[in-house]
Tab-separated table of C-alpha atoms and ligand atoms in Angstrom:
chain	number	residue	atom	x	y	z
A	1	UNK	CA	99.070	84.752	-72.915
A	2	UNK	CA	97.672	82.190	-69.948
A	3	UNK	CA	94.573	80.857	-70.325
A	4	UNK	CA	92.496	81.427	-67.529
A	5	UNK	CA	91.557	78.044	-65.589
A	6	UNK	CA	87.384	78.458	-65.459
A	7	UNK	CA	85.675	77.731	-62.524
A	8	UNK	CA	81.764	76.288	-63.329
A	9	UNK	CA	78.726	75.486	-61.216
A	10	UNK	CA	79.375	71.810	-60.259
A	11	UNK	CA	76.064	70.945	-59.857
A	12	UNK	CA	72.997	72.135	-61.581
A	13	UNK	CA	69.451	70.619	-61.904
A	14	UNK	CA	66.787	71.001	-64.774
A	15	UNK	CA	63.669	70.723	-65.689
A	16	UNK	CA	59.715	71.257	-65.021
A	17	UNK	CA	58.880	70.946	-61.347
A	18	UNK	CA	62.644	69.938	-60.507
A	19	UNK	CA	62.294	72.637	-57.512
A	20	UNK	CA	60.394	70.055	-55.622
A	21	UNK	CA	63.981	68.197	-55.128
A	22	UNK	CA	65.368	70.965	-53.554
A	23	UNK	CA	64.380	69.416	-49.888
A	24	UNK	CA	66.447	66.308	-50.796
A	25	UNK	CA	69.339	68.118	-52.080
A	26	UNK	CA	69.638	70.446	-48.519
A	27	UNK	CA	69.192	67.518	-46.360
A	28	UNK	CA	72.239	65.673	-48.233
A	29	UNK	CA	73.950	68.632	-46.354
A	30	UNK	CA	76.460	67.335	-43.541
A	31	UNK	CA	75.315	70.638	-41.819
A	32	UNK	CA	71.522	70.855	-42.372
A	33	UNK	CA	70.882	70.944	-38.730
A	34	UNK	CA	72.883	74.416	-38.482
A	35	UNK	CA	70.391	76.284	-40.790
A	36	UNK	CA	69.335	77.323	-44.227
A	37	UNK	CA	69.266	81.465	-45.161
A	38	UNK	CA	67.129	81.481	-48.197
A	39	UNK	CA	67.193	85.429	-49.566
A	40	UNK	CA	64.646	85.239	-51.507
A	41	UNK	CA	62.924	87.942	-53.792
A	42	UNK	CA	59.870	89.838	-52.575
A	43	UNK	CA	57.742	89.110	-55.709
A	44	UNK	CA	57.937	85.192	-54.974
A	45	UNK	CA	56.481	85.738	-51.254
A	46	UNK	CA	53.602	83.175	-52.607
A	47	UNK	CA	55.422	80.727	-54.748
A	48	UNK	CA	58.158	80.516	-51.965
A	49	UNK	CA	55.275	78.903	-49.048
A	50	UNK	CA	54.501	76.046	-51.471
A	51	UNK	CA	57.584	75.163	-52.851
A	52	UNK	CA	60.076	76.070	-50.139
A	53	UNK	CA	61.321	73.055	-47.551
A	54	UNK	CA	61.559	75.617	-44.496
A	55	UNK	CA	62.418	74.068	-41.285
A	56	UNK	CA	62.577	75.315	-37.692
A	57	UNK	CA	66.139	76.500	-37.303
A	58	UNK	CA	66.084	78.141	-41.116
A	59	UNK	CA	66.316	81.819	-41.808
A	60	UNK	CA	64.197	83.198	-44.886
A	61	UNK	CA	64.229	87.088	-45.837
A	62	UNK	CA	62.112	88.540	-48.954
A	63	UNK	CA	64.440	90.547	-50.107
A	64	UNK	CA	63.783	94.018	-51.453
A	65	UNK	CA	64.820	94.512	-55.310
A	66	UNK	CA	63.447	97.457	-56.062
A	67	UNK	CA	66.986	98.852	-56.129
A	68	UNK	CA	69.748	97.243	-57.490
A	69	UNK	CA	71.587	95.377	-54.820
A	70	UNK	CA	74.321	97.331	-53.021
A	71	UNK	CA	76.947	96.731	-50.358
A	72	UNK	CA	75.333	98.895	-47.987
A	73	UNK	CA	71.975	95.913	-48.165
A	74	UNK	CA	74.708	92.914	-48.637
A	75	UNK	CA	76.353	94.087	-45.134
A	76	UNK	CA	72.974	94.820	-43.707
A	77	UNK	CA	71.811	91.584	-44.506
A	78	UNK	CA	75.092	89.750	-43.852
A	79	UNK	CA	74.478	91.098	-40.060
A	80	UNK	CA	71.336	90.155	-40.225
A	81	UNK	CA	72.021	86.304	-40.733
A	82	UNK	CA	74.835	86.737	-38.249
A	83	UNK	CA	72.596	87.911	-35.507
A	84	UNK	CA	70.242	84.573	-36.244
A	85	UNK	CA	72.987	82.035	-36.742
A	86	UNK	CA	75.169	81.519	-33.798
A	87	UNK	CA	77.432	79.587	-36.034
A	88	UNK	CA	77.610	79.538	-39.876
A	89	UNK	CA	74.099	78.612	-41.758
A	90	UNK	CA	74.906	75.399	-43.930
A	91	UNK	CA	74.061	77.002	-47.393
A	92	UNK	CA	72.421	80.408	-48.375
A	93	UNK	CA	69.862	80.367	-51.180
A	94	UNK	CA	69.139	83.254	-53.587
A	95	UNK	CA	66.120	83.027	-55.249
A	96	UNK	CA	64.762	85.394	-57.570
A	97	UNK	CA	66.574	87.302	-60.868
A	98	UNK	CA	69.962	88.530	-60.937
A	99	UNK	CA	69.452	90.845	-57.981
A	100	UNK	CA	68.193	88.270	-55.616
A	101	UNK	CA	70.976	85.563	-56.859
A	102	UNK	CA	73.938	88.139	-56.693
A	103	UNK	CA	72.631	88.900	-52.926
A	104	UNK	CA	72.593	85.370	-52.116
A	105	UNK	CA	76.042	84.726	-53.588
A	106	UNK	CA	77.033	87.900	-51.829
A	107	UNK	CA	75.953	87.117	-48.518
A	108	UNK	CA	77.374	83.707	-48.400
A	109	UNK	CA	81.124	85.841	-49.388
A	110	UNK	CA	80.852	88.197	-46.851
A	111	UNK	CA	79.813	85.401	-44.001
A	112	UNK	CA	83.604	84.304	-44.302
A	113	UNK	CA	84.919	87.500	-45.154
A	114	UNK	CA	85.333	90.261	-43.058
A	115	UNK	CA	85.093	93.800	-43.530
A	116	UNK	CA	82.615	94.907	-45.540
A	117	UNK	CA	81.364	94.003	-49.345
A	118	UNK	CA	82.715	97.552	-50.775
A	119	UNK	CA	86.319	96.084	-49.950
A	120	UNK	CA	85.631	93.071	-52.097
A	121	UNK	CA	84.407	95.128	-55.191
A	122	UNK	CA	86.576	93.777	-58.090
A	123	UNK	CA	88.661	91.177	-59.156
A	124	UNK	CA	90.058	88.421	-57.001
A	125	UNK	CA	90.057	90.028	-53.419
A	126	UNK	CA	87.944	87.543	-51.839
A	127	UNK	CA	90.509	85.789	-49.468
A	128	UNK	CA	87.775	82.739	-48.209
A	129	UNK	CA	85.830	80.489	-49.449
A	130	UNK	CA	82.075	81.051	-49.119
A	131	UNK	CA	79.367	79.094	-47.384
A	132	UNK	CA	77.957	76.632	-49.768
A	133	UNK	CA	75.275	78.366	-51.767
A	134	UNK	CA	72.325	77.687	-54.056
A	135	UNK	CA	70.543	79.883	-56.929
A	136	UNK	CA	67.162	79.733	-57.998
A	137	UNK	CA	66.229	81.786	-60.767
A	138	UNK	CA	62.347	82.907	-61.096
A	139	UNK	CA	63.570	85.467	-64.004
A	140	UNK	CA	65.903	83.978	-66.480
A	141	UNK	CA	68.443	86.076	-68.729
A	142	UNK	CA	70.974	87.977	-66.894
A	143	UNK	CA	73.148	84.786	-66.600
A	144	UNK	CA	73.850	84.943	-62.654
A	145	UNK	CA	73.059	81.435	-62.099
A	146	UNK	CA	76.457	80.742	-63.890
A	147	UNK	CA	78.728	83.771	-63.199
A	148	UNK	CA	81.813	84.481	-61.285
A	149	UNK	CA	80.431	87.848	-60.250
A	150	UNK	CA	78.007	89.504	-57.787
A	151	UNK	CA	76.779	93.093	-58.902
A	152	UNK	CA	76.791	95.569	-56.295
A	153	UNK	CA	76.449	98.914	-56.439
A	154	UNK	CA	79.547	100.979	-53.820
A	155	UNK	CA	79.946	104.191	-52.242
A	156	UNK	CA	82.244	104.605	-55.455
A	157	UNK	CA	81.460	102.659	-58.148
A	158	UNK	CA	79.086	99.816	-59.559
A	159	UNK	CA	81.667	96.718	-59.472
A	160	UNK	CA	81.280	92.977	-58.853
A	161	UNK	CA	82.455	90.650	-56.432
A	162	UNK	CA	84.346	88.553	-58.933
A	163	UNK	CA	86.360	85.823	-57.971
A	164	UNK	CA	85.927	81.708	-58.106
A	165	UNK	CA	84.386	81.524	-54.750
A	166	UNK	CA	81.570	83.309	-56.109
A	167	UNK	CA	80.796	81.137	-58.251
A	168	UNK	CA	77.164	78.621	-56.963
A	169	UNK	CA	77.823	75.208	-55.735
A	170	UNK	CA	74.524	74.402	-57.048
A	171	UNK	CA	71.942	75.728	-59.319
A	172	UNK	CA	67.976	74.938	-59.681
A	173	UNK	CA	66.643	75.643	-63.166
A	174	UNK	CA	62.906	74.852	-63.240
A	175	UNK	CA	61.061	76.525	-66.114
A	176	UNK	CA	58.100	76.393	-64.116
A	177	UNK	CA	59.089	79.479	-61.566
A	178	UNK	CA	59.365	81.791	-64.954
A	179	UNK	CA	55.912	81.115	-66.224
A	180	UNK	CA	54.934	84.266	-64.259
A	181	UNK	CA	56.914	87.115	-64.829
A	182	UNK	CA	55.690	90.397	-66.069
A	183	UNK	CA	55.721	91.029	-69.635
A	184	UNK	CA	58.696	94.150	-69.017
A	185	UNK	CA	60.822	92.560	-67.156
A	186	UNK	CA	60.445	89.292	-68.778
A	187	UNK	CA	61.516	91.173	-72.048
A	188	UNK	CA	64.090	93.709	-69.928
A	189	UNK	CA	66.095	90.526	-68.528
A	190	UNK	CA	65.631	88.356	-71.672
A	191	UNK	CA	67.545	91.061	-73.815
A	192	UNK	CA	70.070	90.629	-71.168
A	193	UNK	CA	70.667	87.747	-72.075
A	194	UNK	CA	70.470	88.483	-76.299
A	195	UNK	CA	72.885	91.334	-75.432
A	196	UNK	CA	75.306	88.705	-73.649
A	197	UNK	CA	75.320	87.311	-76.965
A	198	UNK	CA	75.545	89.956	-79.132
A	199	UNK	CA	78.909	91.226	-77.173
A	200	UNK	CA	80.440	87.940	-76.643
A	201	UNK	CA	80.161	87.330	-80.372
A	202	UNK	CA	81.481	90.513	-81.918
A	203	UNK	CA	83.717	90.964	-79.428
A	204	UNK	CA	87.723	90.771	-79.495
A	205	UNK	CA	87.710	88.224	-76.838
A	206	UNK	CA	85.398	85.702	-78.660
A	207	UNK	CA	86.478	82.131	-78.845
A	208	UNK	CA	85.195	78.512	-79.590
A	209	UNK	CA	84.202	78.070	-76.111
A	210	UNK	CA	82.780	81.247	-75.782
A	211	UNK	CA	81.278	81.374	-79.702
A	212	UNK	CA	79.299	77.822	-79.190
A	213	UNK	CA	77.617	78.843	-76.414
A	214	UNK	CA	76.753	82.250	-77.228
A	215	UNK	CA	75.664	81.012	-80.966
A	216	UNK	CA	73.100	78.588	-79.389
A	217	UNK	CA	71.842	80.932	-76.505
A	218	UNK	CA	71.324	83.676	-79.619
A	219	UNK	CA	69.104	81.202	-81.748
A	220	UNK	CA	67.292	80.150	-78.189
A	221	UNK	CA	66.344	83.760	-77.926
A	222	UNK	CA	65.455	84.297	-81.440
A	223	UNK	CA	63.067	81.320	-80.616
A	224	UNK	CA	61.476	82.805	-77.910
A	225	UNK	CA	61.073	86.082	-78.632
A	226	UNK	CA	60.784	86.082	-82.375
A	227	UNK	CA	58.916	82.898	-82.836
A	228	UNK	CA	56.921	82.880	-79.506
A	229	UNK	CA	57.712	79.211	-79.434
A	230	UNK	CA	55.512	76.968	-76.846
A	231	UNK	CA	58.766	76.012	-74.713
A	232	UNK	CA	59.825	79.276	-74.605
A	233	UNK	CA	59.914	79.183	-71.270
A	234	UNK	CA	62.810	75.838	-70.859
A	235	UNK	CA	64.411	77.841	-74.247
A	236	UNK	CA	64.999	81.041	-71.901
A	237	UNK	CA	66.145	79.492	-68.984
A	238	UNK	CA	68.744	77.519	-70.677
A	239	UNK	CA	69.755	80.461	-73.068
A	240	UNK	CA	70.364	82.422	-69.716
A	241	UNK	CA	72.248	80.033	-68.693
A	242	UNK	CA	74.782	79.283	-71.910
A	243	UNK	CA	75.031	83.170	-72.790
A	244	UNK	CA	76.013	83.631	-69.119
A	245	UNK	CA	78.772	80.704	-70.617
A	246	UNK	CA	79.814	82.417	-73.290
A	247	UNK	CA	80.446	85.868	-71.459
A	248	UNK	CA	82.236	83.953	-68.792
A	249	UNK	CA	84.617	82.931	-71.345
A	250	UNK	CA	85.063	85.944	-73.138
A	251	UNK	CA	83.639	89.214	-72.202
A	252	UNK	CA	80.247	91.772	-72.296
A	253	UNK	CA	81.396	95.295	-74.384
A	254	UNK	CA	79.783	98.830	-74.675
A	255	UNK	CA	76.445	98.333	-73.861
A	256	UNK	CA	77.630	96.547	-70.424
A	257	UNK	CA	79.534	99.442	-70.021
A	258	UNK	CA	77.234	102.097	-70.988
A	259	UNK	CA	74.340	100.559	-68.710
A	260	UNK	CA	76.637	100.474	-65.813
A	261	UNK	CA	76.732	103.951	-65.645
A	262	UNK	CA	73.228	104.377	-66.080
A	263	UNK	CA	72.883	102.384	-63.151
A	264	UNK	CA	75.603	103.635	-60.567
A	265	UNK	CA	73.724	107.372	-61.220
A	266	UNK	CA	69.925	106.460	-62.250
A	267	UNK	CA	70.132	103.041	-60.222
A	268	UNK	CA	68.290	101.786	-64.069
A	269	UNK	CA	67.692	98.320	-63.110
A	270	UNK	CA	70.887	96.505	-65.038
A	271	UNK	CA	68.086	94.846	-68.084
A	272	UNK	CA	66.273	98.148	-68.551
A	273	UNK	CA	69.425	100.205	-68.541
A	274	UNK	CA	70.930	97.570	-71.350
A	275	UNK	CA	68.201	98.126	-73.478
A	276	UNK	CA	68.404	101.890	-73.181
A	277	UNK	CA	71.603	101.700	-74.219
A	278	UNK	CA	71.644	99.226	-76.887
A	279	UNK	CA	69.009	101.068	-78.528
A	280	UNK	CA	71.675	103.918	-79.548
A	281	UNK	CA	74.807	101.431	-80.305
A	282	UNK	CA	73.552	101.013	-84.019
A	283	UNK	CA	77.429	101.756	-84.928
A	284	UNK	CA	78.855	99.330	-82.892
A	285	UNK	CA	76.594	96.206	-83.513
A	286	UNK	CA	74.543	96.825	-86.433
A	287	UNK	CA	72.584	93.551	-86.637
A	288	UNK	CA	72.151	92.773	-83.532
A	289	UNK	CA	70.327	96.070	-82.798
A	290	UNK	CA	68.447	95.820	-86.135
A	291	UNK	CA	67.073	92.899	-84.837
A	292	UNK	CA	66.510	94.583	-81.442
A	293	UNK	CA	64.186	96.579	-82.108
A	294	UNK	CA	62.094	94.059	-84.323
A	295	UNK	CA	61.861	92.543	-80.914
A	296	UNK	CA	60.932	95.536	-79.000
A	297	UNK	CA	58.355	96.560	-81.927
A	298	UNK	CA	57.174	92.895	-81.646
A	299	UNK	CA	56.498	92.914	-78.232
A	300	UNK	CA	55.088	96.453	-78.360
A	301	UNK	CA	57.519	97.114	-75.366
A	302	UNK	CA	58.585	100.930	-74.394
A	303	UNK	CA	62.225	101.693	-74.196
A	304	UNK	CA	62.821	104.747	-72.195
A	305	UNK	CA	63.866	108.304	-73.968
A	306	UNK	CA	65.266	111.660	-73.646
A	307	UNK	CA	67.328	110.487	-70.177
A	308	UNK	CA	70.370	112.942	-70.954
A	309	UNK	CA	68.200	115.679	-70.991
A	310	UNK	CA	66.945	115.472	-67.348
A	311	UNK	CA	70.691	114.668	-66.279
A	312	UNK	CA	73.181	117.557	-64.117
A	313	UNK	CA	76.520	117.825	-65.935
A	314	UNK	CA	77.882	116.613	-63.009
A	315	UNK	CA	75.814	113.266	-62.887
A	316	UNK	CA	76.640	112.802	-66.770
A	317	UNK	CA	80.160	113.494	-65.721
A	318	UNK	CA	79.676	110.616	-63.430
A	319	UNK	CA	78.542	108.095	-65.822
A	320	UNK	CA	81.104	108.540	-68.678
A	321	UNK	CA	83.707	108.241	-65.806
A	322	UNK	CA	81.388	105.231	-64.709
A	323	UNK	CA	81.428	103.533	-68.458
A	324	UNK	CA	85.174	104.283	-68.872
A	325	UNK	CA	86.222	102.631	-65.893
A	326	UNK	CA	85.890	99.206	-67.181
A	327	UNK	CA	88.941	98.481	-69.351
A	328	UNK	CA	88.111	94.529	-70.196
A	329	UNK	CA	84.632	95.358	-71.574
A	330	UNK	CA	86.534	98.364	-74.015
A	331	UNK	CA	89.109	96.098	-74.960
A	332	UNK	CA	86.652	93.573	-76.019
A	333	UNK	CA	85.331	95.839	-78.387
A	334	UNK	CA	88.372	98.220	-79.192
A	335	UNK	CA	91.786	95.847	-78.448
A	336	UNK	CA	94.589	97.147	-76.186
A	337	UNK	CA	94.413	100.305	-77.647
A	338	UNK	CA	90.553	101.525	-76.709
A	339	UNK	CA	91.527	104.487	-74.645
A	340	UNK	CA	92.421	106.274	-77.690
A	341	UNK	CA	88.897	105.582	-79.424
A	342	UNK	CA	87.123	105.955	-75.960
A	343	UNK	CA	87.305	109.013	-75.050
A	344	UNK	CA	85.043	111.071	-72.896
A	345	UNK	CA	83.533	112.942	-75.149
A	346	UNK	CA	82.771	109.490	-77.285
A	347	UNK	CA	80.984	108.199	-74.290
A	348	UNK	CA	78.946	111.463	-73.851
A	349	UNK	CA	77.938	111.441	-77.453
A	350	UNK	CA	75.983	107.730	-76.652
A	351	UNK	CA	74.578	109.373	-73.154
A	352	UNK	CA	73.069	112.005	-75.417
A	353	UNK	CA	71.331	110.040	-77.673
A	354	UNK	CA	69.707	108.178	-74.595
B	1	ZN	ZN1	74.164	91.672	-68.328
């Protein structure tokens, strides 16, 4: 078997207040001059004026999350910076949680690459390198700040834009812009991040490289939301970031797959639609769900019920054709052989206890 040849983020800053540096770090830029795009999410309109180094010639759009990104948006807002820039930007930003960092990542791919996001949906068929990019999370746990991939939901199916030049050239992690979030989402995205974990470890696919990061980001999460330790906010940020490691290096399994087709029919944002899911995988990762919902009890958070019974048979025949069409995450859990254990009907027998 080859061993694949992982690309990282190359340059990453930490620590409280670091996003005061960001200034310096744009006008090392050969290219400042040409522009900055800085996507950045629509809750952080008043964080953004104070701690954003906008100049003249720059380009900043609050972008709309209440949906989970698409390619329709990406080329709608790739057009959008086209129209402004008469050449390319230097360096798109996304700010914000997963949504907000996958559209930055996203727009900087489709600046060089023509035709359309939906064309680039899967793995490797980016042909160009991107314009240099930057994420900012203000919502740690999904692990985009480290990932090869930009989630976008298609005309025909929920599927990344995976390939190296995804990857961020740089990546701000100040625990300060996560003091804020609201308690859901907070919890939502953090169990993202636990659930990275959880799959990474009992999965097929699971390695040293992969195992030592996602061991660490586990007990970091345990910290926070078990213990409700003071730092929690530095321990989340980093356990986003080294469970985001550990999947890179391995692989997510069938809650990943489950929630994607909760969100390609639903649109379930992808943290709420993990928990959903996770919540009836009791067979398939006993602990980790035991400890799950000691968490969710905890936290005295609600996990949605009784979804398959509003569904159409034809939108839950969507979704189990949704969940089964990611073979990697199956054969983490199942080997080469999951298609005989993963059958339709065994997918629509989790969908019905959602
Ligand atoms: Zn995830």
């Amino acid at each position: 078997m080859a061993h694949r040849n992982f690309k990282v983020v190359p340059n990453l800053l930490f620590g409280s207040g670091c996003i005061s540096q960001l200034g310096d770090i744009l006008n090392k830029l050969p290219n400042r001059n040409k522009g900055i795009v800085f996507i950045v999410d629509q809750s952080q309109k008043e964080t953004s004026a104070k701690n954003l180094p906008i100049e003249k010639t720059d380009l900043l759009i609050f972008a709309d999350t209440s949906n989970e990104p698409s390619t329709v948006y990406v080329d709608q807002l790739t057009e959008q910076v086209k129209a402004h820039f008469p050449a390319l930007p230097a360096c798109v930003i996304g700010m914000g949680g997963g949504a907000s960092m996958d559209l930055g990542k996203s727009v900087s791919l489709m600046l060089t690459n023509d035709g359309g996001s939906a064309k680039y949906q899967g793995w490797d068929l980016i042909q160009n390198p991107a314009v240099y990019h930057i994420g900012i999370p203000t919502l740690s746990g999904s692990g985009a700040e480290v990932s090869r991939t930009a989630v976008l939901l298609g005309p025909e199916k929920k599927l990344g834009l995976n390939s190296d030049y995804t990857v961020f050239d740089q990546i701000i992690l100040d625990p300060e812009l996560i003091s804020s979030v609201p308690k859901n989402q907070w919890f939502y995205t953090g169990m993202d991040c636990y659930i990275h974990c959880v799959e990474s470890l009992d999965g097929k696919l699971n390695n040293e490289f992969s195992r030592s990061y996602g061991e660490k980001s586990l007990d970091l999460c345990k910290e926070v939301f078990v213990d409700n330790h003071p730092d929690k906010n530095e321990k989340l940020m980093i356990a986003s970031y080294m469970g985001g490691m550990s999947i890179a290096y391995s692989q997510v399994g069938a809650c990943h797959a489950l929630s994607y087709g909760l969100s390609f029919v639903l649109h379930t944002p992808h943290g709420l639609g993990n928990c959903i899911a996770f919540d009836v995988l009791d067979d398939i990762y006993p602990e980790g769900v035991e400890t799950f919902r000691g968490m969710v009890d905890h936290h005295k958070i609600d996990i949605p019920k009784g979804i398959a019974k509003s569904l159409t048979e034809e939108q839950m025949q969507v979704m189990v054709k949704t969940a089964r069409a990611l073979p990697p995450l199956w054969q983490n859990v199942y080997g080469d052989d999951w298609e005989s254990v993963v059958t339709e009907d065994f997918v629509r027998g989790y969908y019905e206890k959602m």
